[in-house]
Amino acid sequence: MGLRDAKLRPVYRYGTLIAAFFGLLPLAQILRWNVAWGIPDTVFVLLSEFIQAVINDTLWMPIMVFVSRTCPAGVEATTYAMFLSINNLGLFFGSELSAALVWLLGITADSLDNLWKLKLICSVLSLIPLLFLYWVPDSDHDALVVDVQRDLASSQSLDSQGRLSETDDAVR
């Protein structure tokens, strides 16, 4: 069984937990553990950023696959644009929240004493989407049943005498 057959909820749940864990990697650099491990700062930053980017992009894929399977025909581009817009809005609010936390924790170029607290808080906050995961249908089948019911309802219309009949598109 590959990811193709996996359900969205478990994939996203475990992926988010893994992303939160790897989001803590900068703590090793902030606390200078990487130096104790013999890993130079440049190499450590490049590797940790690469790992986080791969994980975040991998988390985006199952969502897009789920959306592509359940979105009505003809509005795929609009749906994709909507999801990108929502993602960008989330990134904006995340940046603003991080800036507010930097200010509240008193982190400046001269004082990085609380930087580890900021990274820990941000990593914990990245788990918030898990609270909303149960709003997502458990499987493609659950979402497709709703989609089929909606398609059936839209393929029927009232004829000139007020009776329910199928439209020409539904008959073809």
GROMACS .gro file of C-alpha atoms in nm:
model
  172
    1MET     CA    1   0.000   0.000   0.000
    2GLY     CA    2   0.149   0.330  -0.106
    3LEU     CA    3   0.052   0.687  -0.035
    4ARG     CA    4  -0.191   0.665  -0.324
    5ASP     CA    5  -0.421   0.444  -0.116
    6ALA     CA    6  -0.357   0.615   0.218
    7LYS     CA    7  -0.625   0.822   0.387
    8LEU     CA    8  -0.565   1.193   0.418
    9ARG     CA    9  -0.614   1.227   0.793
   10PRO     CA   10  -0.341   0.987   0.910
   11VAL     CA   11  -0.095   1.109   0.646
   12TYR     CA   12  -0.151   1.471   0.742
   13ARG     CA   13  -0.155   1.396   1.117
   14TYR     CA   14   0.176   1.210   1.118
   15GLY     CA   15   0.329   1.446   0.863
   16THR     CA   16   0.243   1.745   1.080
   17LEU     CA   17   0.392   1.577   1.387
   18ILE     CA   18   0.710   1.498   1.193
   19ALA     CA   19   0.724   1.856   1.061
   20ALA     CA   20   0.684   1.995   1.415
   21PHE     CA   21   0.965   1.769   1.536
   22PHE     CA   22   1.199   1.872   1.254
   23GLY     CA   23   1.089   2.232   1.311
   24LEU     CA   24   1.280   2.204   1.637
   25LEU     CA   25   1.610   2.144   1.452
   26PRO     CA   26   1.709   2.513   1.475
   27LEU     CA   27   1.707   2.470   1.853
   28ALA     CA   28   2.018   2.257   1.814
   29GLN     CA   29   2.189   2.549   1.644
   30ILE     CA   30   2.055   2.810   1.885
   31LEU     CA   31   2.181   2.604   2.180
   32ARG     CA   32   2.504   2.531   1.985
   33TRP     CA   33   2.459   2.152   1.997
   34ASN     CA   34   2.559   2.130   1.630
   35VAL     CA   35   2.908   2.256   1.720
   36ALA     CA   36   2.937   1.992   1.991
   37TRP     CA   37   2.833   1.732   1.729
   38GLY     CA   38   3.101   1.862   1.492
   39ILE     CA   39   2.859   2.003   1.233
   40PRO     CA   40   2.945   2.354   1.107
   41ASP     CA   41   2.666   2.615   1.124
   42THR     CA   42   2.642   2.656   0.745
   43VAL     CA   43   2.603   2.283   0.681
   44PHE     CA   44   2.354   2.247   0.966
   45VAL     CA   45   2.138   2.536   0.843
   46LEU     CA   46   2.136   2.410   0.484
   47LEU     CA   47   2.044   2.055   0.588
   48SER     CA   48   1.775   2.157   0.836
   49GLU     CA   49   1.616   2.402   0.589
   50PHE     CA   50   1.623   2.137   0.316
   51ILE     CA   51   1.461   1.877   0.543
   52GLN     CA   52   1.190   2.121   0.652
   53ALA     CA   53   1.118   2.227   0.293
   54VAL     CA   54   1.085   1.865   0.177
   55ILE     CA   55   0.851   1.782   0.465
   56ASN     CA   56   0.633   2.089   0.409
   57ASP     CA   57   0.608   2.027   0.035
   58THR     CA   58   0.528   1.662   0.101
   59LEU     CA   59   0.246   1.767   0.336
   60TRP     CA   60   0.101   1.989   0.064
   61MET     CA   61   0.073   1.703  -0.189
   62PRO     CA   62  -0.189   1.482  -0.017
   63ILE     CA   63  -0.410   1.786   0.032
   64MET     CA   64  -0.389   1.877  -0.336
   65VAL     CA   65  -0.455   1.516  -0.442
   66PHE     CA   66  -0.761   1.504  -0.215
   67VAL     CA   67  -0.888   1.835  -0.351
   68SER     CA   68  -0.833   1.729  -0.712
   69ARG     CA   69  -1.033   1.411  -0.654
   70THR     CA   70  -1.325   1.584  -0.490
   71CYS     CA   71  -1.346   1.917  -0.670
   72PRO     CA   72  -1.622   1.966  -0.927
   73ALA     CA   73  -1.523   1.948  -1.292
   74GLY     CA   74  -1.432   2.277  -1.450
   75VAL     CA   75  -1.322   2.462  -1.137
   76GLU     CA   76  -0.989   2.290  -1.072
   77ALA     CA   77  -0.781   2.602  -1.137
   78THR     CA   78  -1.006   2.816  -0.919
   79THR     CA   79  -0.988   2.561  -0.639
   80TYR     CA   80  -0.610   2.542  -0.663
   81ALA     CA   81  -0.585   2.923  -0.659
   82MET     CA   82  -0.812   2.934  -0.355
   83PHE     CA   83  -0.595   2.685  -0.166
   84LEU     CA   84  -0.279   2.876  -0.257
   85SER     CA   85  -0.443   3.197  -0.138
   86ILE     CA   86  -0.542   3.036   0.192
   87ASN     CA   87  -0.189   2.900   0.230
   88ASN     CA   88  -0.040   3.244   0.162
   89LEU     CA   89  -0.280   3.402   0.410
   90GLY     CA   90  -0.167   3.150   0.670
   91LEU     CA   91   0.197   3.230   0.597
   92PHE     CA   92   0.122   3.601   0.636
   93PHE     CA   93  -0.050   3.555   0.973
   94GLY     CA   94   0.229   3.321   1.085
   95SER     CA   95   0.488   3.586   1.000
   96GLU     CA   96   0.292   3.855   1.183
   97LEU     CA   97   0.246   3.632   1.488
   98SER     CA   98   0.618   3.551   1.487
   99ALA     CA   99   0.703   3.922   1.470
  100ALA     CA  100   0.473   3.991   1.764
  101LEU     CA  101   0.634   3.708   1.962
  102VAL     CA  102   0.982   3.843   1.882
  103TRP     CA  103   0.873   4.177   2.025
  104LEU     CA  104   0.703   4.022   2.332
  105LEU     CA  105   1.004   3.805   2.412
  106GLY     CA  106   1.240   4.098   2.373
  107ILE     CA  107   1.451   3.938   2.101
  108THR     CA  108   1.682   4.185   1.931
  109ALA     CA  109   2.006   4.164   1.734
  110ASP     CA  110   2.190   4.223   2.063
  111SER     CA  111   1.976   3.995   2.281
  112LEU     CA  112   1.902   3.643   2.158
  113ASP     CA  113   1.852   3.492   2.503
  114ASN     CA  114   1.485   3.408   2.437
  115LEU     CA  115   1.529   3.290   2.079
  116TRP     CA  116   1.501   2.926   2.188
  117LYS     CA  117   1.164   3.006   2.350
  118LEU     CA  118   1.041   3.160   2.023
  119LYS     CA  119   1.142   2.851   1.824
  120LEU     CA  120   0.973   2.622   2.077
  121ILE     CA  121   0.651   2.829   2.075
  122CYS     CA  122   0.645   2.838   1.693
  123SER     CA  123   0.694   2.463   1.672
  124VAL     CA  124   0.409   2.398   1.917
  125LEU     CA  125   0.184   2.644   1.730
  126SER     CA  126   0.248   2.450   1.408
  127LEU     CA  127   0.037   2.170   1.561
  128ILE     CA  128  -0.281   2.386   1.560
  129PRO     CA  129  -0.401   2.253   1.220
  130LEU     CA  130  -0.440   1.910   1.382
  131LEU     CA  131  -0.731   2.052   1.582
  132PHE     CA  132  -0.922   2.109   1.256
  133LEU     CA  133  -0.828   1.782   1.089
  134TYR     CA  134  -1.162   1.621   1.175
  135TRP     CA  135  -1.340   1.875   0.954
  136VAL     CA  136  -1.184   1.695   0.659
  137PRO     CA  137  -1.377   1.390   0.532
  138ASP     CA  138  -1.221   1.065   0.653
  139SER     CA  139  -1.176   0.935   0.301
  140ASP     CA  140  -1.214   1.033  -0.060
  141HIS     CA  141  -1.524   0.814  -0.066
  142ASP     CA  142  -1.702   1.030   0.195
  143ALA     CA  143  -1.630   1.344  -0.003
  144LEU     CA  144  -1.717   1.183  -0.336
  145VAL     CA  145  -2.057   1.067  -0.206
  146VAL     CA  146  -2.143   1.430  -0.132
  147ASP     CA  147  -2.007   1.528  -0.476
  148VAL     CA  148  -2.217   1.264  -0.656
  149GLN     CA  149  -2.530   1.366  -0.464
  150ARG     CA  150  -2.469   1.729  -0.562
  151ASP     CA  151  -2.413   1.630  -0.928
  152LEU     CA  152  -2.736   1.429  -0.929
  153ALA     CA  153  -2.928   1.720  -0.785
  154SER     CA  154  -2.785   1.961  -1.043
  155SER     CA  155  -2.850   1.724  -1.335
  156GLN     CA  156  -3.222   1.731  -1.268
  157SER     CA  157  -3.442   2.027  -1.346
  158LEU     CA  158  -3.806   2.113  -1.377
  159ASP     CA  159  -3.959   2.081  -1.720
  160SER     CA  160  -4.218   2.323  -1.859
  161GLN     CA  161  -4.495   2.150  -1.661
  162GLY     CA  162  -4.308   2.163  -1.330
  163ARG     CA  163  -4.206   1.795  -1.330
  164LEU     CA  164  -3.858   1.675  -1.243
  165SER     CA  165  -3.661   1.569  -1.548
  166GLU     CA  166  -3.300   1.511  -1.641
  167THR     CA  167  -3.123   1.774  -1.843
  168ASP     CA  168  -2.976   1.694  -2.183
  169ASP     CA  169  -2.622   1.700  -2.035
  170ALA     CA  170  -2.708   1.433  -1.779
  171VAL     CA  171  -2.863   1.207  -2.042
  172ARG     CA  172  -2.558   1.214  -2.270
   0.00000   0.00000   0.00000
